Amino acid sequence: MDENAPIYITSSFDKIERSVIVSREIFDICLLHAKEDDPRLLEKAGVLLGDFVNNLRSALNYTTRAIILREVFPKLTPKEQKKLERKLDFPWSSSEEDFLDKPLIKHLMKVEKPLFDLLHKIQPFNPDNEWLKHLMDFSNKDKHVIANEVRSAIPGNILGINPDGTTINEPWFVDDKLLVFTDQEPIWFELPLYFEPLKSFASTSGNWIIYLIPLNELSSLGLIDYTIDTPRKVVNILAAMDSIYK
């Protein structure tokens, strides 16, 4: 981090760094659960998930507020500023209609079009941005309801695909180890283990386990992928917002 960076950038990246640390703690808890099968560990993972998303949301809020105060407020009347002063958090909505109806967004459309265009582009109602809705929903749940739920699941069948489209040979559980076949020679690993090609944990009981964040009765998110990928996506948003003014 540049020591001359604005304080809001430093604060935002401190929050993101904390979220990365928490994601590693969540990973370690899943690894321990794959060894001990203690349901209390899943409860702890749910609590940490709240910490993870809240730090990322704070990073978005810090940068948004600083940019609005610096770049947008000077273009507004004192009356308009007063109406907005408590509504400077990062704006988001799962519907375009609600997004366009936000007071801050209405002002951005008039006086700060480049920032409006960026914020509109990254909203959850656009393709590939649903992760942002999940971030905000998980944060709201943690702050206002209960700890987020994390579940473990043992898949009946597991299939991995290489980047070239070929199928990954499923490793074998042999006693207390995992036997992985490679082109050169078989390799033995101690259990438990996270086997990245299959996005699954190999447990000491000889099962594959995946850890999920339930969204509803029909769908879930993969916990490990979500906690690994999301900080990078937040960094991309902050960088894009800041680059408008450099």
mmCIF file of C-alpha atoms in Angstrom:
data_model
loop_
_atom_site.group_PDB
_atom_site.id
_atom_site.type_symbol
_atom_site.label_atom_id
_atom_site.label_comp_id
_atom_site.label_asym_id
_atom_site.label_seq_id
_atom_site.Cartn_x
_atom_site.Cartn_y
_atom_site.Cartn_z
ATOM 1 C CA MET A 1 0.000 0.000 0.000
ATOM 2 C CA ASP A 2 1.298 3.446 -0.945
ATOM 3 C CA GLU A 3 2.045 5.373 2.263
ATOM 4 C CA ASN A 4 0.661 8.490 0.573
ATOM 5 C CA ALA A 5 -2.680 6.879 -0.223
ATOM 6 C CA PRO A 6 -5.789 8.710 1.050
ATOM 7 C CA ILE A 7 -6.994 7.564 4.461
ATOM 8 C CA TYR A 8 -10.190 6.095 3.016
ATOM 9 C CA ILE A 9 -8.129 3.827 0.754
ATOM 10 C CA THR A 10 -5.969 2.738 3.683
ATOM 11 C CA SER A 11 -9.032 2.085 5.856
ATOM 12 C CA SER A 12 -10.820 0.198 3.093
ATOM 13 C CA PHE A 13 -7.874 -2.059 2.413
ATOM 14 C CA ASP A 14 -7.404 -2.678 6.141
ATOM 15 C CA LYS A 15 -10.959 -4.022 6.157
ATOM 16 C CA ILE A 16 -10.319 -6.149 3.082
ATOM 17 C CA GLU A 17 -7.143 -7.524 4.636
ATOM 18 C CA ARG A 18 -9.142 -8.470 7.713
ATOM 19 C CA SER A 19 -11.688 -10.275 5.541
ATOM 20 C CA VAL A 20 -8.897 -12.312 3.933
ATOM 21 C CA ILE A 21 -7.625 -13.310 7.374
ATOM 22 C CA VAL A 22 -11.155 -14.376 8.340
ATOM 23 C CA SER A 23 -11.492 -16.410 5.127
ATOM 24 C CA ARG A 24 -8.395 -18.357 6.157
ATOM 25 C CA GLU A 25 -9.905 -18.937 9.599
ATOM 26 C CA ILE A 26 -13.064 -20.270 7.944
ATOM 27 C CA PHE A 27 -10.960 -22.600 5.799
ATOM 28 C CA ASP A 28 -9.140 -23.912 8.888
ATOM 29 C CA ILE A 29 -12.463 -24.530 10.644
ATOM 30 C CA CYS A 30 -13.711 -26.560 7.663
ATOM 31 C CA LEU A 31 -10.498 -28.570 7.697
ATOM 32 C CA LEU A 32 -10.943 -29.255 11.402
ATOM 33 C CA HIS A 33 -14.576 -30.223 10.870
ATOM 34 C CA ALA A 34 -13.456 -32.706 8.198
ATOM 35 C CA LYS A 35 -11.401 -34.294 10.952
ATOM 36 C CA GLU A 36 -13.677 -34.065 13.989
ATOM 37 C CA ASP A 37 -17.234 -33.731 12.569
ATOM 38 C CA ASP A 38 -18.203 -31.346 15.377
ATOM 39 C CA PRO A 39 -21.381 -29.359 14.501
ATOM 40 C CA ARG A 40 -20.264 -26.506 16.742
ATOM 41 C CA LEU A 41 -17.509 -25.797 14.229
ATOM 42 C CA LEU A 42 -20.124 -25.079 11.557
ATOM 43 C CA GLU A 43 -21.817 -22.607 13.908
ATOM 44 C CA LYS A 44 -18.473 -20.876 14.388
ATOM 45 C CA ALA A 45 -17.957 -20.757 10.625
ATOM 46 C CA GLY A 46 -21.336 -19.028 10.286
ATOM 47 C CA VAL A 47 -20.332 -16.383 12.818
ATOM 48 C CA LEU A 48 -17.053 -15.788 11.007
ATOM 49 C CA LEU A 49 -18.897 -15.486 7.702
ATOM 50 C CA GLY A 50 -20.698 -12.473 9.183
ATOM 51 C CA ASP A 51 -17.346 -10.950 10.141
ATOM 52 C CA PHE A 52 -16.067 -11.651 6.623
ATOM 53 C CA VAL A 53 -18.901 -9.910 4.760
ATOM 54 C CA ASN A 54 -19.213 -7.010 7.207
ATOM 55 C CA ASN A 55 -15.572 -6.072 6.691
ATOM 56 C CA LEU A 56 -16.008 -6.095 2.920
ATOM 57 C CA ARG A 57 -19.171 -4.036 3.139
ATOM 58 C CA SER A 58 -17.387 -1.507 5.350
ATOM 59 C CA ALA A 59 -14.629 -1.213 2.752
ATOM 60 C CA LEU A 60 -17.210 -0.369 0.092
ATOM 61 C CA ASN A 61 -18.875 2.156 2.391
ATOM 62 C CA TYR A 62 -15.638 3.927 3.379
ATOM 63 C CA THR A 63 -14.586 4.553 -0.207
ATOM 64 C CA THR A 64 -18.065 5.496 -1.402
ATOM 65 C CA ARG A 65 -18.592 8.018 1.364
ATOM 66 C CA ALA A 66 -15.191 9.651 0.857
ATOM 67 C CA ILE A 67 -15.631 9.978 -2.908
ATOM 68 C CA ILE A 68 -19.165 11.372 -2.597
ATOM 69 C CA LEU A 69 -18.105 13.980 -0.049
ATOM 70 C CA ARG A 70 -15.084 15.016 -2.096
ATOM 71 C CA GLU A 71 -16.384 14.843 -5.649
ATOM 72 C CA VAL A 72 -20.176 15.089 -5.523
ATOM 73 C CA PHE A 73 -21.117 17.298 -2.569
ATOM 74 C CA PRO A 74 -19.421 20.425 -3.996
ATOM 75 C CA LYS A 75 -21.777 20.133 -6.978
ATOM 76 C CA LEU A 76 -24.932 20.022 -4.802
ATOM 77 C CA THR A 77 -26.871 22.729 -2.998
ATOM 78 C CA PRO A 78 -26.699 22.849 0.829
ATOM 79 C CA LYS A 79 -30.274 21.556 0.937
ATOM 80 C CA GLU A 80 -29.412 18.602 -1.291
ATOM 81 C CA GLN A 81 -26.328 17.860 0.787
ATOM 82 C CA LYS A 82 -28.338 17.781 3.993
ATOM 83 C CA LYS A 83 -30.829 15.305 2.552
ATOM 84 C CA LEU A 84 -28.004 12.988 1.497
ATOM 85 C CA GLU A 85 -25.646 13.237 4.460
ATOM 86 C CA ARG A 86 -27.071 10.083 6.105
ATOM 87 C CA LYS A 87 -27.358 8.161 2.834
ATOM 88 C CA LEU A 88 -23.761 7.886 1.696
ATOM 89 C CA ASP A 89 -23.186 4.144 2.033
ATOM 90 C CA PHE A 90 -22.364 2.106 -1.057
ATOM 91 C CA PRO A 91 -25.615 2.038 -3.089
ATOM 92 C CA TRP A 92 -26.929 -1.314 -4.243
ATOM 93 C CA SER A 93 -30.187 -2.988 -5.160
ATOM 94 C CA SER A 94 -31.297 -6.284 -6.617
ATOM 95 C CA SER A 95 -33.687 -4.448 -8.973
ATOM 96 C CA GLU A 96 -32.885 -1.680 -11.419
ATOM 97 C CA GLU A 97 -36.075 0.195 -10.551
ATOM 98 C CA ASP A 98 -35.169 0.432 -6.864
ATOM 99 C CA PHE A 99 -31.590 1.365 -7.699
ATOM 100 C CA LEU A 100 -32.614 4.263 -9.928
ATOM 101 C CA ASP A 101 -35.019 5.481 -7.248
ATOM 102 C CA LYS A 102 -32.295 6.019 -4.646
ATOM 103 C CA PRO A 103 -31.726 9.721 -3.860
ATOM 104 C CA LEU A 104 -27.950 9.424 -4.193
ATOM 105 C CA ILE A 105 -28.250 7.729 -7.578
ATOM 106 C CA LYS A 106 -30.621 10.415 -8.864
ATOM 107 C CA HIS A 107 -28.019 13.052 -8.041
ATOM 108 C CA LEU A 108 -25.190 11.039 -9.587
ATOM 109 C CA MET A 109 -27.129 10.751 -12.827
ATOM 110 C CA LYS A 110 -27.219 14.554 -13.018
ATOM 111 C CA VAL A 111 -23.822 15.665 -11.729
ATOM 112 C CA GLU A 112 -21.455 12.648 -11.743
ATOM 113 C CA LYS A 113 -22.344 10.433 -14.702
ATOM 114 C CA PRO A 114 -19.079 8.389 -14.817
ATOM 115 C CA LEU A 115 -19.565 7.256 -11.218
ATOM 116 C CA PHE A 116 -23.233 6.527 -11.865
ATOM 117 C CA ASP A 117 -22.341 4.419 -14.915
ATOM 118 C CA LEU A 118 -19.860 2.369 -12.912
ATOM 119 C CA LEU A 119 -22.211 1.789 -9.977
ATOM 120 C CA HIS A 120 -25.033 0.840 -12.333
ATOM 121 C CA LYS A 121 -22.810 -1.616 -14.202
ATOM 122 C CA ILE A 122 -21.801 -3.589 -11.081
ATOM 123 C CA GLN A 123 -25.286 -3.962 -9.586
ATOM 124 C CA PRO A 124 -26.697 -7.459 -8.878
ATOM 125 C CA PHE A 125 -29.443 -7.053 -11.478
ATOM 126 C CA ASN A 126 -26.718 -7.251 -14.147
ATOM 127 C CA PRO A 127 -25.213 -10.603 -15.219
ATOM 128 C CA ASP A 128 -22.409 -12.117 -13.091
ATOM 129 C CA ASN A 129 -22.902 -9.643 -10.237
ATOM 130 C CA GLU A 130 -25.180 -11.677 -7.981
ATOM 131 C CA TRP A 131 -22.275 -12.150 -5.573
ATOM 132 C CA LEU A 132 -22.813 -8.533 -4.458
ATOM 133 C CA LYS A 133 -26.405 -9.281 -3.450
ATOM 134 C CA HIS A 134 -25.180 -12.293 -1.470
ATOM 135 C CA LEU A 135 -22.617 -10.091 0.279
ATOM 136 C CA MET A 136 -25.247 -7.571 1.344
ATOM 137 C CA ASP A 137 -27.817 -10.223 2.294
ATOM 138 C CA PHE A 138 -25.303 -12.105 4.461
ATOM 139 C CA SER A 139 -24.269 -8.826 6.100
ATOM 140 C CA ASN A 140 -27.889 -7.838 6.818
ATOM 141 C CA LYS A 141 -28.635 -11.243 8.279
ATOM 142 C CA ASP A 142 -25.610 -11.104 10.565
ATOM 143 C CA LYS A 143 -26.393 -7.588 11.771
ATOM 144 C CA HIS A 144 -30.140 -7.836 12.205
ATOM 145 C CA VAL A 145 -31.230 -11.466 12.536
ATOM 146 C CA ILE A 146 -28.947 -14.377 13.408
ATOM 147 C CA ALA A 147 -25.606 -15.830 12.450
ATOM 148 C CA ASN A 148 -25.387 -17.054 8.886
ATOM 149 C CA GLU A 149 -25.791 -20.780 8.422
ATOM 150 C CA VAL A 150 -23.041 -23.030 7.107
ATOM 151 C CA ARG A 151 -23.809 -26.625 6.208
ATOM 152 C CA SER A 152 -21.680 -29.624 5.378
ATOM 153 C CA ALA A 153 -22.762 -32.022 2.656
ATOM 154 C CA ILE A 154 -21.486 -35.409 1.544
ATOM 155 C CA PRO A 155 -22.073 -35.657 -2.217
ATOM 156 C CA GLY A 156 -23.286 -38.968 -3.586
ATOM 157 C CA ASN A 157 -21.096 -38.553 -6.644
ATOM 158 C CA ILE A 158 -18.260 -36.171 -7.246
ATOM 159 C CA LEU A 159 -16.827 -35.156 -10.596
ATOM 160 C CA GLY A 160 -13.977 -32.848 -11.445
ATOM 161 C CA ILE A 161 -13.179 -31.425 -14.870
ATOM 162 C CA ASN A 162 -9.742 -30.248 -15.984
ATOM 163 C CA PRO A 163 -9.413 -26.932 -17.890
ATOM 164 C CA ASP A 164 -9.019 -28.932 -21.104
ATOM 165 C CA GLY A 165 -12.359 -30.670 -20.516
ATOM 166 C CA THR A 166 -10.986 -34.036 -19.457
ATOM 167 C CA THR A 167 -12.257 -35.751 -16.323
ATOM 168 C CA ILE A 168 -10.184 -35.684 -13.146
ATOM 169 C CA ASN A 169 -9.429 -39.122 -11.776
ATOM 170 C CA GLU A 170 -11.025 -39.308 -8.344
ATOM 171 C CA PRO A 171 -8.439 -40.082 -5.656
ATOM 172 C CA TRP A 172 -8.795 -43.144 -3.444
ATOM 173 C CA PHE A 173 -9.211 -43.245 0.299
ATOM 174 C CA VAL A 174 -6.789 -45.851 1.663
ATOM 175 C CA ASP A 175 -6.790 -46.229 5.447
ATOM 176 C CA ASP A 176 -5.930 -42.785 6.860
ATOM 177 C CA LYS A 177 -4.526 -41.350 3.630
ATOM 178 C CA LEU A 178 -5.634 -40.117 0.247
ATOM 179 C CA LEU A 179 -4.030 -41.643 -2.838
ATOM 180 C CA VAL A 180 -3.832 -39.190 -5.743
ATOM 181 C CA PHE A 181 -2.895 -40.433 -9.208
ATOM 182 C CA THR A 182 -0.692 -38.225 -11.404
ATOM 183 C CA ASP A 183 0.922 -38.702 -14.796
ATOM 184 C CA GLN A 184 4.250 -39.379 -13.110
ATOM 185 C CA GLU A 185 3.469 -41.410 -9.992
ATOM 186 C CA PRO A 186 0.849 -41.817 -7.263
ATOM 187 C CA ILE A 187 1.107 -39.418 -4.320
ATOM 188 C CA TRP A 188 -0.076 -40.051 -0.751
ATOM 189 C CA PHE A 189 -1.596 -37.277 1.388
ATOM 190 C CA GLU A 190 -2.470 -37.233 5.072
ATOM 191 C CA LEU A 191 -6.124 -36.655 5.952
ATOM 192 C CA PRO A 192 -7.988 -34.359 6.292
ATOM 193 C CA LEU A 193 -7.160 -32.478 3.103
ATOM 194 C CA TYR A 194 -8.694 -29.866 0.821
ATOM 195 C CA PHE A 195 -8.459 -31.254 -2.704
ATOM 196 C CA GLU A 196 -8.722 -28.163 -4.882
ATOM 197 C CA PRO A 197 -9.374 -29.919 -8.238
ATOM 198 C CA LEU A 198 -12.637 -31.308 -6.793
ATOM 199 C CA LYS A 199 -13.390 -28.240 -4.616
ATOM 200 C CA SER A 200 -13.947 -30.666 -1.733
ATOM 201 C CA PHE A 201 -12.454 -31.742 1.567
ATOM 202 C CA ALA A 202 -11.283 -35.332 2.014
ATOM 203 C CA SER A 203 -12.273 -36.230 5.573
ATOM 204 C CA THR A 204 -10.644 -38.614 8.023
ATOM 205 C CA SER A 205 -13.797 -40.760 7.844
ATOM 206 C CA GLY A 206 -13.170 -41.450 4.147
ATOM 207 C CA ASN A 207 -15.836 -39.131 2.701
ATOM 208 C CA TRP A 208 -15.792 -36.106 0.467
ATOM 209 C CA ILE A 209 -17.309 -33.036 2.154
ATOM 210 C CA ILE A 210 -18.366 -29.720 0.655
ATOM 211 C CA TYR A 211 -19.280 -26.709 2.785
ATOM 212 C CA LEU A 212 -22.233 -24.608 1.691
ATOM 213 C CA ILE A 213 -23.983 -21.337 2.496
ATOM 214 C CA PRO A 214 -27.739 -21.922 1.999
ATOM 215 C CA LEU A 215 -29.498 -19.241 -0.036
ATOM 216 C CA ASN A 216 -32.943 -20.843 -0.009
ATOM 217 C CA GLU A 217 -34.461 -24.321 0.013
ATOM 218 C CA LEU A 218 -33.192 -25.080 -3.485
ATOM 219 C CA SER A 219 -29.785 -23.434 -3.837
ATOM 220 C CA SER A 220 -26.540 -22.843 -1.962
ATOM 221 C CA LEU A 221 -23.152 -21.209 -2.460
ATOM 222 C CA GLY A 222 -19.838 -22.975 -2.070
ATOM 223 C CA LEU A 223 -18.334 -21.510 1.103
ATOM 224 C CA ILE A 224 -14.664 -21.828 0.173
ATOM 225 C CA ASP A 225 -14.929 -20.389 -3.332
ATOM 226 C CA TYR A 226 -17.109 -17.509 -2.115
ATOM 227 C CA THR A 227 -14.741 -16.485 0.681
ATOM 228 C CA ILE A 228 -11.707 -16.761 -1.593
ATOM 229 C CA ASP A 229 -13.152 -14.865 -4.581
ATOM 230 C CA THR A 230 -15.166 -12.057 -2.988
ATOM 231 C CA PRO A 231 -12.351 -9.890 -1.527
ATOM 232 C CA ARG A 232 -10.768 -9.670 -4.983
ATOM 233 C CA LYS A 233 -14.090 -8.537 -6.472
ATOM 234 C CA VAL A 234 -14.453 -5.826 -3.834
ATOM 235 C CA VAL A 235 -10.908 -4.631 -4.548
ATOM 236 C CA ASN A 236 -11.819 -4.384 -8.240
ATOM 237 C CA ILE A 237 -14.809 -2.171 -7.409
ATOM 238 C CA LEU A 238 -12.772 0.143 -5.184
ATOM 239 C CA ALA A 239 -10.035 0.428 -7.781
ATOM 240 C CA ALA A 240 -12.560 1.226 -10.510
ATOM 241 C CA MET A 241 -14.251 3.894 -8.369
ATOM 242 C CA ASP A 242 -10.978 5.537 -7.453
ATOM 243 C CA SER A 243 -9.587 5.394 -10.999
ATOM 244 C CA ILE A 244 -12.379 7.637 -12.250
ATOM 245 C CA TYR A 245 -10.690 10.537 -10.455
ATOM 246 C CA LYS A 246 -7.063 9.816 -11.356
#
